């Protein structure tokens, strides 16, 4: 090309430089970008150029763009009346080639209508409107129905025109009614459809619309009694509270400013709160004013039913009573629902149990939590029956006879893929439906295009679209799948255990590549790897939701209602057994929510497979719902991932730890098979070896994720490296994330092992230090204790010595009959006889013992006492006659002294003691001695006293 234009580049680097400049010029050319009506015309086709093209068209108020066989619709988040005017509808209808006009939802509508007129098999058409919540699916379906109502009305006569106009008006009026009763304000969308619907527009042989039929799927009836934070209940509850007249408020007991537990965020005003639009649409559908008032009265009764709060009962044998402020709500709810007040309260408070062959009835009071559950169940039962009745009324009003139509155009508006922090049965069913629709899309378009490329000899290698059959086998496969295991738990007559259900699913389906589990999760759960990403489902409450149990006494209660509407919804003698009243003797399995949803989904897919499908992909430009705001990061979540080299290396450089040592080095000249080479530029040259190392780990990750029967060649490699970014599909991104988590887990284990070793060493060192400290403390305490004992012993010793000397002194002083002169003149005379010296020492040393022996307890014989005295006085036992021992008599008053009478001459002071207070006698005590002077008292004085 350069040579033809006269250029002669000197190197490939200059060619690449020119290409980069052309690409930058193309991306900067906003004028060129918004003029591109088809994303396949973007050159080069990269995610960056596609997003820039969509953004440029969005900012230029061009909200529809073709993407091959799919129409991409961006939500404008602002009213654009001229974009959906009847004149524009007729313009697309009258155009010879509408595909040459600007992309529009009317283009798809006109294409389907012309396919029906061409009678090319399959004649019947279907339009699948997909997208996340808030992307504009409901609005798109509404515009399509308006388009068909305009273009398919070409009657020949005036009478036929009136009939067709009435049918078209009824079809259009079904939208506001179904949106009022089935849509709600959520965090992501002010008018979110909380049910799926398939609208079948019926055409006769002249391609004129003769009728329609509506089929609904999985109404979120739990929203009636439970709303998430910052969300609202269904629109109809707010419409009757804000749009009712004064008389209607009195009839429905809805005073101004009344607070209801099931009506959160009533201060928010939305466009969908228009009550008059709903009432007028119901009139066109054949629902007269009295019936409407009856419906709104029942809805008001549900609001008052939600205000009934119970207080816990202290006695389990007694039912829980409503709180004081809830008693008025009980009366109002029973009045509006046409139920007896006592019967309503008793049915909610007491559970009826039938057991035995004779079906004996037992009544058991319910705890507070069960009372709340039964109250909520009653409200959900009434609202679900009312919604189904409305759908049947709409169908009876707009549906044509079977003989009057031959073809149809179907509009499918279903939930988008959902993944929340807490996912349960509702999300499982919704994502299961999205998996089935994704498979349908792949089967009819992507595989067909792949075969067409192969026929033309072109290589289909840029993107390998994954087949989600493995995920569908996990959810609905035979003989064992998640649905079959949940249904089996419902059939077993035992309490459901969340942990046991998780174990059964992980054990029975361990071989599925789409089943994962989170070991770090504290709550029982399992992970399903969907085509849009992994979702963790909690098993708690899963079985109960699948059973959808309704106590039979609640149905019998509603059959007693005197309200005309409830009498029709709950007939006394139903023609067939319902889910709420299973037969006690029936062996047939209970029809679960999963089973019913699976059957209706299979029926829907059969209809889609028999038609020519068309796809409209709705995209939400930003999560705030602001006009003229296009956030690429939020839009890109719906498609493949494009990651810069720098971010890719920073996040996945840990994967190099998984690289086998036998593989080639990071600078190996032979890159991994199937991976393209690219020429580095400036900073990219530094990242190339790192990216090559990461890419060399892909075979290891693929082999670890492959099932035993898969071969390495069969595994796709949905990763392509550009000059500055890496193109990764969801499956490869998930594979890389799993490998990264594995490396992080290994690193965490190494860190934990090192920390445990460090902690063990620290604890051993601390124990040794503590033992040394304890030994030192014990040694110090022992020394201190010994020192205190030694000091105490020394004090005792000194005190004892002082006491003994003093006692000896006192005893010597009190002894009468001893001559002071005799002792003072010759205390140490050698002429003193040994007997006297011995006797004196005995008196001085052992006189206290004599006091003790004199007062010993009674019962001791005289002989034993004398032996003790002899032993203490060290008297010679051989000649006891030489001594005379005088003891105190216990039967006499007073105390006499005990003396060892010497043989020498001793003088006694009998009349007066030289000691002070010696003549004073205290109270006598037969067992104790109160003073030393008592031993010297005269006997006759003691006896006298």
XYZ file of N, CA, C and O in Angstrom, residues 309-442:
536
model
N -47.941 -6.494 64.400
C -46.707 -6.964 65.032
C -47.070 -7.737 66.291
O -47.943 -7.329 67.053
N -46.356 -8.847 66.514
C -46.643 -9.717 67.643
C -45.572 -9.566 68.710
O -44.406 -9.287 68.408
N -46.023 -9.777 69.969
C -45.100 -9.786 71.109
C -44.818 -11.224 71.500
O -45.712 -12.082 71.456
N -43.588 -11.487 71.869
C -43.190 -12.845 72.237
C -43.936 -13.289 73.495
O -44.114 -12.519 74.441
N -44.378 -14.540 73.495
C -45.108 -15.101 74.631
C -44.142 -15.739 75.616
O -43.221 -16.466 75.219
N -44.344 -15.434 76.910
C -43.479 -16.030 77.927
C -43.773 -17.509 78.126
O -42.887 -18.275 78.500
N -45.000 -17.910 77.877
C -45.397 -19.296 78.009
C -45.548 -19.896 76.616
O -46.317 -19.391 75.790
N -44.804 -20.976 76.340
C -44.873 -21.595 75.019
C -46.242 -22.187 74.727
O -46.594 -22.369 73.567
N -46.986 -22.497 75.751
C -48.313 -23.076 75.543
C -49.359 -22.029 75.194
O -50.484 -22.385 74.827
N -48.996 -20.754 75.294
C -49.931 -19.683 74.985
C -49.516 -18.996 73.688
O -48.330 -18.822 73.419
N -50.481 -18.623 72.847
C -50.131 -17.969 71.568
C -49.612 -16.557 71.792
O -49.883 -15.916 72.815
N -48.841 -16.089 70.822
C -48.320 -14.720 70.856
C -49.458 -13.744 70.571
O -50.249 -13.946 69.647
N -49.520 -12.702 71.366
C -50.576 -11.713 71.214
C -50.043 -10.505 70.451
O -48.871 -10.166 70.539
N -50.906 -9.860 69.657
C -50.463 -8.644 68.949
C -50.174 -7.521 69.929
O -50.753 -7.456 71.023
N -49.276 -6.650 69.549
C -48.943 -5.512 70.396
C -50.128 -4.555 70.488
O -51.066 -4.619 69.707
N -50.046 -3.678 71.467
C -51.175 -2.781 71.709
C -51.480 -1.897 70.512
O -52.650 -1.686 70.158
N -50.426 -1.376 69.860
C -50.669 -0.495 68.719
C -51.035 -1.254 67.453
O -51.337 -0.626 66.428
N -51.010 -2.604 67.486
C -51.347 -3.405 66.312
C -52.776 -3.941 66.360
O -53.237 -4.524 65.374
N -53.451 -3.786 67.470
C -54.809 -4.318 67.575
C -55.757 -3.602 66.618
O -56.665 -4.225 66.052
N -55.531 -2.307 66.420
C -56.371 -1.580 65.456
C -56.115 -2.077 64.046
O -57.051 -2.162 63.232
N -54.865 -2.418 63.735
C -54.549 -2.939 62.405
C -55.206 -4.291 62.170
O -55.599 -4.612 61.040
N -55.343 -5.096 63.220
C -56.013 -6.391 63.080
C -57.468 -6.184 62.683
O -57.987 -6.841 61.766
N -58.124 -5.258 63.363
C -59.536 -5.002 63.038
C -59.682 -4.447 61.625
O -60.573 -4.862 60.880
N -58.809 -3.509 61.249
C -58.919 -2.900 59.919
C -58.628 -3.905 58.814
O -59.331 -3.962 57.795
N -57.585 -4.716 59.002
C -57.243 -5.708 57.982
C -58.347 -6.737 57.814
O -58.696 -7.106 56.678
N -58.901 -7.217 58.916
C -59.992 -8.194 58.811
C -61.222 -7.586 58.161
O -61.941 -8.248 57.401
N -61.463 -6.295 58.401
C -62.618 -5.627 57.786
C -62.422 -5.480 56.285
O -63.341 -5.750 55.491
N -61.221 -5.055 55.859
C -60.978 -4.842 54.433
C -60.905 -6.155 53.658
O -61.272 -6.196 52.482
N -60.443 -7.214 54.303
C -60.338 -8.510 53.637
C -61.599 -9.354 53.789
O -61.653 -10.466 53.239
N -62.571 -8.858 54.516
C -63.812 -9.603 54.690
C -63.646 -10.863 55.514
O -64.334 -11.865 55.256
N -62.778 -10.838 56.506
C -62.504 -12.012 57.329
C -62.913 -11.744 58.763
O -62.804 -10.608 59.244
N -63.354 -12.777 59.502
C -63.618 -12.598 60.925
C -62.318 -12.268 61.673
O -61.278 -12.891 61.443
N -62.410 -11.304 62.559
C -61.193 -10.845 63.246
C -60.573 -11.938 64.094
O -59.349 -12.150 64.048
N -61.375 -12.645 64.866
C -60.823 -13.686 65.738
C -60.257 -14.849 64.935
O -59.218 -15.421 65.285
N -60.925 -15.192 63.819
C -60.432 -16.301 62.993
C -59.113 -15.916 62.315
O -58.178 -16.725 62.224
N -59.014 -14.678 61.844
C -57.780 -14.216 61.228
C -56.622 -14.270 62.220
O -55.535 -14.784 61.911
N -56.848 -13.762 63.410
C -55.779 -13.735 64.411
C -55.412 -15.140 64.858
O -54.233 -15.471 65.018
N -56.414 -15.982 65.031
C -56.145 -17.354 65.488
C -55.391 -18.148 64.419
O -54.505 -18.946 64.747
N -55.709 -17.940 63.152
C -55.024 -18.680 62.086
C -53.550 -18.298 62.010
O -52.696 -19.150 61.739
N -53.256 -17.048 62.252
C -51.860 -16.607 62.215
C -51.121 -17.051 63.465
O -49.927 -17.363 63.420
N -51.818 -17.141 64.604
C -51.160 -17.456 65.871
C -50.951 -18.950 66.088
O -49.959 -19.349 66.711
N -51.846 -19.789 65.595
C -51.856 -21.211 65.949
C -51.709 -22.035 64.678
O -52.372 -21.777 63.663
N -50.843 -23.020 64.771
C -50.601 -23.932 63.643
C -51.372 -25.228 63.876
O -51.357 -25.792 64.975
N -52.018 -25.706 62.828
C -52.798 -26.939 62.890
C -51.989 -28.082 62.303
O -51.461 -27.978 61.196
N -51.889 -29.156 63.058
C -51.114 -30.328 62.644
C -52.057 -31.516 62.558
O -52.819 -31.792 63.501
N -51.999 -32.238 61.455
C -52.781 -33.453 61.270
C -51.831 -34.632 61.259
O -50.867 -34.651 60.500
N -52.124 -35.632 62.089
C -51.238 -36.791 62.223
C -52.081 -38.042 62.405
O -53.245 -37.998 62.834
N -51.479 -39.187 62.088
C -52.163 -40.460 62.252
C -53.036 -40.806 61.067
O -53.302 -39.996 60.184
N -53.469 -42.043 61.061
C -54.342 -42.490 59.976
C -55.698 -41.836 60.048
O -56.357 -41.623 59.033
N -56.140 -41.535 61.246
C -57.433 -40.869 61.400
C -57.324 -39.355 61.208
O -58.300 -38.639 61.362
N -56.093 -38.889 60.872
C -55.869 -37.463 60.650
C -56.346 -36.639 61.845
O -57.156 -35.705 61.732
N -55.841 -37.028 63.013
C -56.171 -36.271 64.212
C -55.556 -34.874 64.128
O -54.445 -34.694 63.645
N -56.287 -33.901 64.626
C -55.897 -32.502 64.537
C -55.298 -32.057 65.861
O -55.904 -32.245 66.926
N -54.112 -31.496 65.791
C -53.438 -30.933 66.957
C -53.192 -29.449 66.696
O -52.843 -29.045 65.598
N -53.364 -28.656 67.720
C -53.185 -27.209 67.623
C -51.975 -26.806 68.469
O -51.927 -27.114 69.652
N -51.043 -26.116 67.824
C -49.813 -25.716 68.500
C -49.608 -24.222 68.332
O -49.565 -23.717 67.213
N -49.450 -23.489 69.427
C -49.163 -22.052 69.305
C -47.820 -21.810 68.618
O -46.847 -22.530 68.852
N -47.790 -20.813 67.776
C -46.573 -20.502 67.020
C -45.737 -19.470 67.772
O -46.286 -18.558 68.410
N -44.420 -19.603 67.707
C -43.574 -18.534 68.268
C -43.694 -17.262 67.456
O -44.321 -17.225 66.388
N -43.072 -16.229 67.955
C -43.214 -14.914 67.318
C -42.713 -14.914 65.884
O -43.372 -14.377 64.992
N -41.563 -15.533 65.637
C -41.009 -15.549 64.274
C -41.931 -16.278 63.309
O -42.129 -15.843 62.162
N -42.534 -17.383 63.757
C -43.438 -18.124 62.879
C -44.731 -17.357 62.639
O -45.311 -17.434 61.552
N -45.175 -16.602 63.622
C -46.361 -15.753 63.408
C -46.094 -14.723 62.320
O -46.947 -14.480 61.448
N -44.920 -14.110 62.353
C -44.575 -13.152 61.296
C -44.492 -13.831 59.938
O -44.926 -13.277 58.919
N -43.940 -15.048 59.905
C -43.830 -15.778 58.640
C -45.205 -16.114 58.078
O -45.447 -15.975 56.871
N -46.117 -16.545 58.928
C -47.470 -16.888 58.466
C -48.212 -15.632 58.010
O -48.991 -15.675 57.049
N -47.994 -14.517 58.672
C -48.601 -13.261 58.224
C -48.089 -12.881 56.839
O -48.870 -12.519 55.948
N -46.765 -12.949 56.634
C -46.189 -12.632 55.329
C -46.666 -13.607 54.261
O -46.926 -13.210 53.106
N -46.759 -14.881 54.626
C -47.219 -15.891 53.667
C -48.653 -15.606 53.227
O -49.000 -15.786 52.047
N -49.478 -15.153 54.130
C -50.855 -14.815 53.785
C -50.898 -13.667 52.783
O -51.661 -13.702 51.801
N -50.058 -12.663 52.999
C -50.032 -11.522 52.074
C -49.504 -11.931 50.706
O -50.052 -11.518 49.664
N -48.442 -12.726 50.667
C -47.888 -13.160 49.386
C -48.864 -14.038 48.628
O -48.948 -13.973 47.389
N -49.603 -14.879 49.335
C -50.586 -15.740 48.686
C -51.676 -14.922 48.023
O -52.063 -15.175 46.868
N -52.176 -13.897 48.719
C -53.242 -13.063 48.150
C -52.726 -12.293 46.941
O -53.389 -12.223 45.894
N -51.516 -11.708 47.045
C -51.021 -10.885 45.939
C -50.687 -11.739 44.719
O -50.940 -11.317 43.579
N -50.113 -12.928 44.919
C -49.804 -13.794 43.778
C -51.074 -14.220 43.049
O -51.125 -14.228 41.805
N -52.122 -14.578 43.803
C -53.388 -14.945 43.160
C -53.995 -13.740 42.421
O -54.549 -13.885 41.315
N -53.882 -12.559 43.023
C -54.419 -11.361 42.386
C -53.669 -11.047 41.096
O -54.291 -10.687 40.072
N -52.338 -11.190 41.085
C -51.553 -10.920 39.884
C -51.898 -11.921 38.777
O -52.077 -11.528 37.612
N -51.989 -13.195 39.118
C -52.373 -14.191 38.101
C -53.770 -13.920 37.563
O -54.044 -14.125 36.361
N -54.661 -13.474 38.439
C -56.029 -13.157 37.985
C -56.013 -11.983 37.019
O -56.731 -11.979 36.011
N -55.185 -10.974 37.295
C -55.083 -9.833 36.387
C -54.546 -10.264 35.026
O -55.030 -9.807 33.976
N -53.548 -11.142 35.009
C -53.006 -11.628 33.734
C -54.077 -12.385 32.965
O -54.201 -12.232 31.736
N -54.838 -13.187 33.677
C -55.912 -13.923 32.984
C -56.980 -12.979 32.454
O -57.530 -13.188 31.356
N -57.286 -11.913 33.199
C -58.257 -10.931 32.714
C -57.725 -10.217 31.481
O -58.455 -9.981 30.503
N -56.431 -9.862 31.513
C -55.828 -9.191 30.353
C -55.850 -10.114 29.138
O -56.198 -9.690 28.021
N -55.525 -11.376 29.336
C -55.532 -12.316 28.212
C -56.930 -12.518 27.658
O -57.129 -12.609 26.427
N -57.888 -12.603 28.554
C -59.257 -12.773 28.067
C -59.760 -11.543 27.325
O -60.658 -11.633 26.485
N -59.155 -10.391 27.632
C -59.589 -9.160 26.989
C -58.906 -8.933 25.651
O -59.510 -8.372 24.729
N -57.645 -9.371 25.519
C -56.893 -9.049 24.297
C -56.624 -10.269 23.424
O -56.210 -10.120 22.275
N -56.831 -11.475 23.962
C -56.497 -12.670 23.197
C -57.590 -12.951 22.154
O -58.794 -12.865 22.439
N -57.141 -13.287 20.963
C -58.076 -13.579 19.866
C -58.365 -15.073 19.816
O -57.645 -15.895 20.398
N -59.418 -15.428 19.096
C -59.752 -16.835 18.913
C -58.668 -17.535 18.107
O -57.960 -16.916 17.302
N -58.547 -18.813 18.322
C -57.488 -19.564 17.650
C -57.653 -19.530 16.132
O -56.657 -19.495 15.390
N -58.891 -19.502 15.655
C -59.126 -19.522 14.212
C -58.893 -18.162 13.557
O -58.853 -18.086 12.319
N -58.762 -17.094 14.358
C -58.677 -15.751 13.780
C -57.247 -15.289 13.546
O -57.049 -14.215 12.981
N -56.266 -16.021 13.929
C -54.875 -15.618 13.692
C -54.060 -16.815 13.224
O -54.345 -17.965 13.574
N -53.034 -16.531 12.443
C -52.203 -17.586 11.853
C -50.735 -17.469 12.227
O -50.031 -18.474 12.305
N -50.246 -16.245 12.413
C -48.841 -16.033 12.761
C -48.754 -15.110 13.974
O -49.755 -14.475 14.369
N -47.562 -15.020 14.514
C -47.378 -14.147 15.671
C -45.950 -13.604 15.679
O -45.028 -14.149 15.066
N -45.798 -12.510 16.403
C -44.489 -11.914 16.698
C -44.363 -11.869 18.212
O -45.192 -11.251 18.899
N -43.338 -12.498 18.735
C -43.162 -12.584 20.183
C -42.148 -11.573 20.696
O -41.106 -11.341 20.088
N -42.486 -10.959 21.835
C -41.576 -10.038 22.525
C -41.234 -10.637 23.878
O -42.117 -10.856 24.722
N -39.953 -10.896 24.099
C -39.496 -11.499 25.352
C -38.727 -10.465 26.157
O -37.709 -9.941 25.717
N -39.245 -10.184 27.345
C -38.602 -9.252 28.278
C -38.389 -9.996 29.592
O -39.349 -10.277 30.324
N -37.135 -10.352 29.872
C -36.829 -11.148 31.059
C -35.806 -10.404 31.904
O -35.240 -9.379 31.501
N -35.585 -10.968 33.089
C -34.558 -10.431 33.967
C -33.193 -10.466 33.281
O -32.905 -11.342 32.462
N -32.337 -9.531 33.641
C -30.944 -9.637 33.262
C -30.185 -10.508 34.255
O -30.717 -10.950 35.275
N -28.935 -10.772 33.928
C -28.091 -11.575 34.809
C -27.917 -10.847 36.138
O -27.649 -9.645 36.171
N -28.087 -11.571 37.259
C -28.049 -10.966 38.585
C -26.992 -11.645 39.446
O -26.865 -12.878 39.445
N -26.259 -10.825 40.176
C -25.274 -11.302 41.136
C -25.204 -10.291 42.263
O -24.739 -9.171 42.071
N -25.688 -10.690 43.450
C -25.729 -9.823 44.614
C -24.897 -10.435 45.734
O -24.475 -11.596 45.644
N -24.641 -9.682 46.812
C -23.931 -10.291 47.946
C -24.663 -11.488 48.532
O -24.029 -12.426 49.029
N -25.985 -11.467 48.489
C -26.775 -12.573 49.022
C -27.685 -13.080 47.905
O -28.718 -12.467 47.602
N -27.318 -14.188 47.287
C -28.088 -14.764 46.182
C -28.778 -16.036 46.650
O -28.173 -16.851 47.348
N -30.033 -16.186 46.232
C -30.809 -17.338 46.669
C -31.505 -17.965 45.462
O -31.016 -17.886 44.325
N -32.678 -18.558 45.685
C -33.365 -19.300 44.641
C -33.803 -18.392 43.495
O -33.790 -18.814 42.334
N -34.208 -17.156 43.808
C -34.646 -16.252 42.747
C -33.517 -15.997 41.754
O -33.714 -16.056 40.534
N -32.319 -15.686 42.270
C -31.187 -15.433 41.379
C -30.773 -16.687 40.626
O -30.345 -16.609 39.471
N -30.898 -17.860 41.255
C -30.560 -19.101 40.569
C -31.474 -19.325 39.373
O -31.013 -19.701 38.276
N -32.773 -19.101 39.538
C -33.709 -19.273 38.425
C -33.479 -18.226 37.335
O -33.525 -18.542 36.135
N -33.223 -16.984 37.734
C -33.009 -15.923 36.746
C -31.755 -16.202 35.922
O -31.757 -16.102 34.688
N -30.666 -16.542 36.602
C -29.418 -16.811 35.881
C -29.513 -18.100 35.057
O -28.860 -18.224 34.011
N -30.309 -19.047 35.525
C -30.552 -20.263 34.745
C -31.267 -19.920 33.434
O -30.910 -20.429 32.360
N -32.240 -19.019 33.508
C -32.927 -18.588 32.289
C -31.976 -17.845 31.352
O -32.028 -18.022 30.122
N -31.090 -17.017 31.925
C -30.120 -16.313 31.080
C -29.136 -17.274 30.430
O -28.696 -17.039 29.289
N -28.781 -18.352 31.132
C -27.915 -19.357 30.519
C -28.607 -20.018 29.325
O -27.989 -20.243 28.280
N -29.887 -20.324 29.466
C -30.625 -20.940 28.364
C -30.741 -19.973 27.180
O -30.576 -20.384 26.012
N -30.998 -18.713 27.450
C -31.091 -17.740 26.369
C -29.738 -17.493 25.721
O -29.656 -17.269 24.505
N -28.664 -17.517 26.520
C -27.337 -17.373 25.946
C -27.019 -18.533 25.014
O -26.451 -18.342 23.931
N -27.394 -19.736 25.403
C -27.182 -20.895 24.537
C -28.005 -20.766 23.257
O -27.542 -21.123 22.168
N -29.215 -20.242 23.393
C -30.049 -20.036 22.210
C -29.409 -19.013 21.278
O -29.413 -19.177 20.046
N -28.861 -17.946 21.842
C -28.206 -16.931 21.026
C -26.981 -17.503 20.305
O -26.777 -17.271 19.101
N -26.172 -18.272 21.022
C -24.979 -18.863 20.416
C -25.376 -19.840 19.314
O -24.767 -19.874 18.236
